[in-house]
mmCIF file of C-alpha atoms in Angstrom:
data_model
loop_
_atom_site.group_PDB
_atom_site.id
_atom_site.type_symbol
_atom_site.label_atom_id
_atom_site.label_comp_id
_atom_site.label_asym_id
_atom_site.label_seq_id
_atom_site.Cartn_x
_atom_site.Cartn_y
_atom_site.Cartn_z
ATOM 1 C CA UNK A 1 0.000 0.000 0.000
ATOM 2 C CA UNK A 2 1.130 3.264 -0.575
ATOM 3 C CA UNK A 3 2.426 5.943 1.707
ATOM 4 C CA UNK A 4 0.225 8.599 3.037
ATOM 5 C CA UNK A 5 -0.129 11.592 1.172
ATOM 6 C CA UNK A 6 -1.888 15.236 2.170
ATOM 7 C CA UNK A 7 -3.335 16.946 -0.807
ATOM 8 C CA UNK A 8 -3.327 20.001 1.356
ATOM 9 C CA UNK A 9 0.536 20.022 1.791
ATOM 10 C CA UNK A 10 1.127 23.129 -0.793
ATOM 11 C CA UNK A 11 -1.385 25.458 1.091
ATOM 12 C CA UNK A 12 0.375 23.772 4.763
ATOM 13 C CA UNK A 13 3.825 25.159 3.556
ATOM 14 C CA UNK A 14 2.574 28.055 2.839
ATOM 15 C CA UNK A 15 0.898 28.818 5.703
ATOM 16 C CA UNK A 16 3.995 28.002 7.737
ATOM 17 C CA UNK A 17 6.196 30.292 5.179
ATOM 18 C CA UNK A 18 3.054 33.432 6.353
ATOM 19 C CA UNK A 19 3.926 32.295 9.993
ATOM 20 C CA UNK A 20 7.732 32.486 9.678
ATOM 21 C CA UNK A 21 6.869 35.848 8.090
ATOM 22 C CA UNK A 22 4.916 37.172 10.458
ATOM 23 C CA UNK A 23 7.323 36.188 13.139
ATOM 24 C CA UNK A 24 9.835 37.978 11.467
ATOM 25 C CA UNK A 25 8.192 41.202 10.986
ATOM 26 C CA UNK A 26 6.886 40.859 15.127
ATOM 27 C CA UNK A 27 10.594 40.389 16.230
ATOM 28 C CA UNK A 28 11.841 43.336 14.272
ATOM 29 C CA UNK A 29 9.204 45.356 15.485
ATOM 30 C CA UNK A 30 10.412 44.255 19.243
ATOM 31 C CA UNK A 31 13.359 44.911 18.615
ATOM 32 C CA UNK A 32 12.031 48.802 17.468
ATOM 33 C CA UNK A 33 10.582 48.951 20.927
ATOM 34 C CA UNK A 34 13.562 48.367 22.869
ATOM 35 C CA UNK A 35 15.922 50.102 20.868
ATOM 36 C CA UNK A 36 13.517 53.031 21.431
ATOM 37 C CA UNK A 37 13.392 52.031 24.972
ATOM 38 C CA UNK A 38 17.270 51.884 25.364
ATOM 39 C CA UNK A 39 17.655 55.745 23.501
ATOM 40 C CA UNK A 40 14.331 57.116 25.795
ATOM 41 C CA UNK A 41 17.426 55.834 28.246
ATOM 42 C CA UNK A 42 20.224 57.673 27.359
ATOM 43 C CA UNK A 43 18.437 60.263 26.628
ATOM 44 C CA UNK A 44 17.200 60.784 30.065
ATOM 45 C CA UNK A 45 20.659 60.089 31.527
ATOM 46 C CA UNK A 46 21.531 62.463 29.139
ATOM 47 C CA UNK A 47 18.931 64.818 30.655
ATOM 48 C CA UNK A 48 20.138 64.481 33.942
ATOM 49 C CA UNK A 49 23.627 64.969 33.496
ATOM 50 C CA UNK A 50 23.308 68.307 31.800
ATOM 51 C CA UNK A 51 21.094 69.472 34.399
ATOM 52 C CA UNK A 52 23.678 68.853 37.078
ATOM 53 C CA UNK A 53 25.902 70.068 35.206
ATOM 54 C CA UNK A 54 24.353 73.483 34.686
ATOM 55 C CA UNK A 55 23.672 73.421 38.167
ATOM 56 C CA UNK A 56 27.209 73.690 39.105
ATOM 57 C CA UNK A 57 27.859 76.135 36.298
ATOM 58 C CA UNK A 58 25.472 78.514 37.645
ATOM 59 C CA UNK A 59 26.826 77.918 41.411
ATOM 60 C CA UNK A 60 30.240 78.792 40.241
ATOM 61 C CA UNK A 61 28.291 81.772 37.934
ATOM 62 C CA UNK A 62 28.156 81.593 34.603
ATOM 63 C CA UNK A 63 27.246 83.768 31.543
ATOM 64 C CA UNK A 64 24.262 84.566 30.445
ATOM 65 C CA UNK A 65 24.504 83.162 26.892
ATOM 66 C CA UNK A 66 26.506 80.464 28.194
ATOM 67 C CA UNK A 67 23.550 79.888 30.264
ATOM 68 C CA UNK A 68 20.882 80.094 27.546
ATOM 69 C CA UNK A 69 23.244 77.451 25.242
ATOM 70 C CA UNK A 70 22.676 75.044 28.278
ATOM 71 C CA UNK A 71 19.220 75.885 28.699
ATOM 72 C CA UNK A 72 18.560 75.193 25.057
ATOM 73 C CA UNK A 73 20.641 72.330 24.721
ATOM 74 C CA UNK A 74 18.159 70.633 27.916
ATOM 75 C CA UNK A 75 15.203 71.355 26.068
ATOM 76 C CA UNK A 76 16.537 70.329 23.349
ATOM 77 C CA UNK A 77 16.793 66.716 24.955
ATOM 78 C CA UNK A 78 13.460 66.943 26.843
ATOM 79 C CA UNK A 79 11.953 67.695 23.020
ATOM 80 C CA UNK A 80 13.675 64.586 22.225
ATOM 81 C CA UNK A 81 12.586 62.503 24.950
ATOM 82 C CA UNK A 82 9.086 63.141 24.422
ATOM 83 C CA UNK A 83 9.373 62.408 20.541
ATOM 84 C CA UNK A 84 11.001 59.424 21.177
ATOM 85 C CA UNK A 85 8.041 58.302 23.909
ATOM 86 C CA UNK A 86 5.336 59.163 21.449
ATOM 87 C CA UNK A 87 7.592 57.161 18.917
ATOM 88 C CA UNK A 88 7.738 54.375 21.667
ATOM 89 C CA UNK A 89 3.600 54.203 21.889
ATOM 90 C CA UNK A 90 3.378 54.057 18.302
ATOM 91 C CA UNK A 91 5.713 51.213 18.091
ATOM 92 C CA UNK A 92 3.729 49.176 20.702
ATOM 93 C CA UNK A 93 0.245 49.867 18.704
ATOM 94 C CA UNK A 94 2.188 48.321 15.740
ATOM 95 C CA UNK A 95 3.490 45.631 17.859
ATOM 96 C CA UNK A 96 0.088 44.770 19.308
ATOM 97 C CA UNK A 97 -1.465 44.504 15.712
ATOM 98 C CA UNK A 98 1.025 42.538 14.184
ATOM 99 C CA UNK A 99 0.975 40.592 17.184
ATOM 100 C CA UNK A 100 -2.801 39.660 16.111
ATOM 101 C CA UNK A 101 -1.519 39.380 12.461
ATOM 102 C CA UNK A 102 0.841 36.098 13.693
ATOM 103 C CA UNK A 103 -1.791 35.092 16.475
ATOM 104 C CA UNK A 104 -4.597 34.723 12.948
ATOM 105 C CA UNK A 105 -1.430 32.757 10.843
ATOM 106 C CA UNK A 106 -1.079 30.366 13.441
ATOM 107 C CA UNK A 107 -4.023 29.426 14.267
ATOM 108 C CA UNK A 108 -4.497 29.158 10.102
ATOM 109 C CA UNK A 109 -1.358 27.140 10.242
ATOM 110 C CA UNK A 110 -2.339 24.989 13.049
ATOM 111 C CA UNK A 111 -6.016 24.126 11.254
ATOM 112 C CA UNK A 112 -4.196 22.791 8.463
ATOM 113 C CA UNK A 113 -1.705 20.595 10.638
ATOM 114 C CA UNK A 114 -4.625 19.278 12.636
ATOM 115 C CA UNK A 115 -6.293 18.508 9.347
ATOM 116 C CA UNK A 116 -3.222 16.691 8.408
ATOM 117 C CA UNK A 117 -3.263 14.867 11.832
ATOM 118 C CA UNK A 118 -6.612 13.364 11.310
ATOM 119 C CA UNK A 119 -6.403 12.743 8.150
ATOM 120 C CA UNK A 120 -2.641 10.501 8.935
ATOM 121 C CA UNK A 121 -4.756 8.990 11.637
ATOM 122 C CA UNK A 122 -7.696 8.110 9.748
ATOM 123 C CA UNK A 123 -5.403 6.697 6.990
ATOM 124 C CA UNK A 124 -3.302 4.851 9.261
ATOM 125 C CA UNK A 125 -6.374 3.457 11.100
ATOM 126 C CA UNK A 126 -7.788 2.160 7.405
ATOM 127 C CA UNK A 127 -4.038 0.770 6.297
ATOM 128 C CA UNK A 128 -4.247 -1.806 9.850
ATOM 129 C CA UNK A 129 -7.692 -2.927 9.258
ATOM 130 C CA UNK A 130 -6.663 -4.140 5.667
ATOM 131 C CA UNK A 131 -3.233 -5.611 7.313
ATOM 132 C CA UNK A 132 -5.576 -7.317 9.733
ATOM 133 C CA UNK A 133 -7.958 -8.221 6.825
ATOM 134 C CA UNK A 134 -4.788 -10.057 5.239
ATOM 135 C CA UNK A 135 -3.750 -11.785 8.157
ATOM 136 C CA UNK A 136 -6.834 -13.420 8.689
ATOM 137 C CA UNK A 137 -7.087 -14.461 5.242
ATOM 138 C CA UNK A 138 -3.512 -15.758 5.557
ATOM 139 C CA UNK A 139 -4.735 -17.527 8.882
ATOM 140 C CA UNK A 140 -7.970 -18.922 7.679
ATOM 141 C CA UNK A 141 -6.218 -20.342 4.517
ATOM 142 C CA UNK A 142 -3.165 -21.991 6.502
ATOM 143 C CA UNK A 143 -5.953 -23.402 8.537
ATOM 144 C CA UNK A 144 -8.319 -24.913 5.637
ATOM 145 C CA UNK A 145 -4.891 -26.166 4.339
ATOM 146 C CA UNK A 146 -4.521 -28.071 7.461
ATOM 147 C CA UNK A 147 -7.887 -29.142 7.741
ATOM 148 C CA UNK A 148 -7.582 -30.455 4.347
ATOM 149 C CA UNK A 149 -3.923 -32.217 4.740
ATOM 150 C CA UNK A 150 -5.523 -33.984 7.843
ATOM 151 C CA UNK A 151 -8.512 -35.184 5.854
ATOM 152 C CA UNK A 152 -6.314 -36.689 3.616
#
């Protein structure tokens, strides 16, 4: 008898190559996230560091324009803080749809392999009931030939 074969293989591959995909595009998309974490980050160390340091500048006096550069060069950095938040929550509503994107592909993917699963069961379940169908014939003709050789 011949092997067991799923007609549905092509659209099975497929549907594993659209996971793989989607994976793909999720990770990068994490990855987005935390790199936009780790600069949020640095920027606020950033942040914090000029501050103190314009703290001691103005303890040990400093000039006014020197003053305003410093000034301007922390806002500057708080600007770019809050772009890089409102980058950050943009990044996570992208994440959270494609997140639904590979949730819908495997659950496509997985309706396909379960398909394939009953169908290698129900196969497999037909291929021992003609084995068994065999052996009895085999059985019931070994037995007919004894039955006849001790008649003899």
């Amino acid at each position: 008898m011949k092997r067991f074969k799923f007609k549905l293989q092509a659209l099975l591959n497929y549907r594993k190559h659209l996971e793989r995909v989607a994976q793909q595009d999720m990770a990068r998309t994490v990855m987005e996230v935390s790199d936009c974490e780790h600069q949020i980050g640095s920027l606020q160390t950033t942040h914090g560091q000029s501050a103190q340091r314009l703290e001691l500048l103005v303890e040990k006096g400093v000039a006014a324009q020197e003053f305003k550069q410093h000034h301007a060069y922390i806002g500057a950095v708080t600007q770019m803080i809050l772009e890089e938040k409102r980058r950050k929550t943009q990044l996570e509503k992208i994440l959270k749809k494609k997140r639904l994107v590979l949730k819908k592909r495997s659950i496509d993917k997985k309706a396909i392999e379960r398909l394939r699963e009953k169908q290698a069961k129900e196969y497999n379940q037909e291929l021992l009931v003609m084995e068994q169908k065999e052996l009895d014939q085999i059985s019931s003709l070994k037995k007919a030939r004894e039955i006849s050789n001790d008649a003899q």
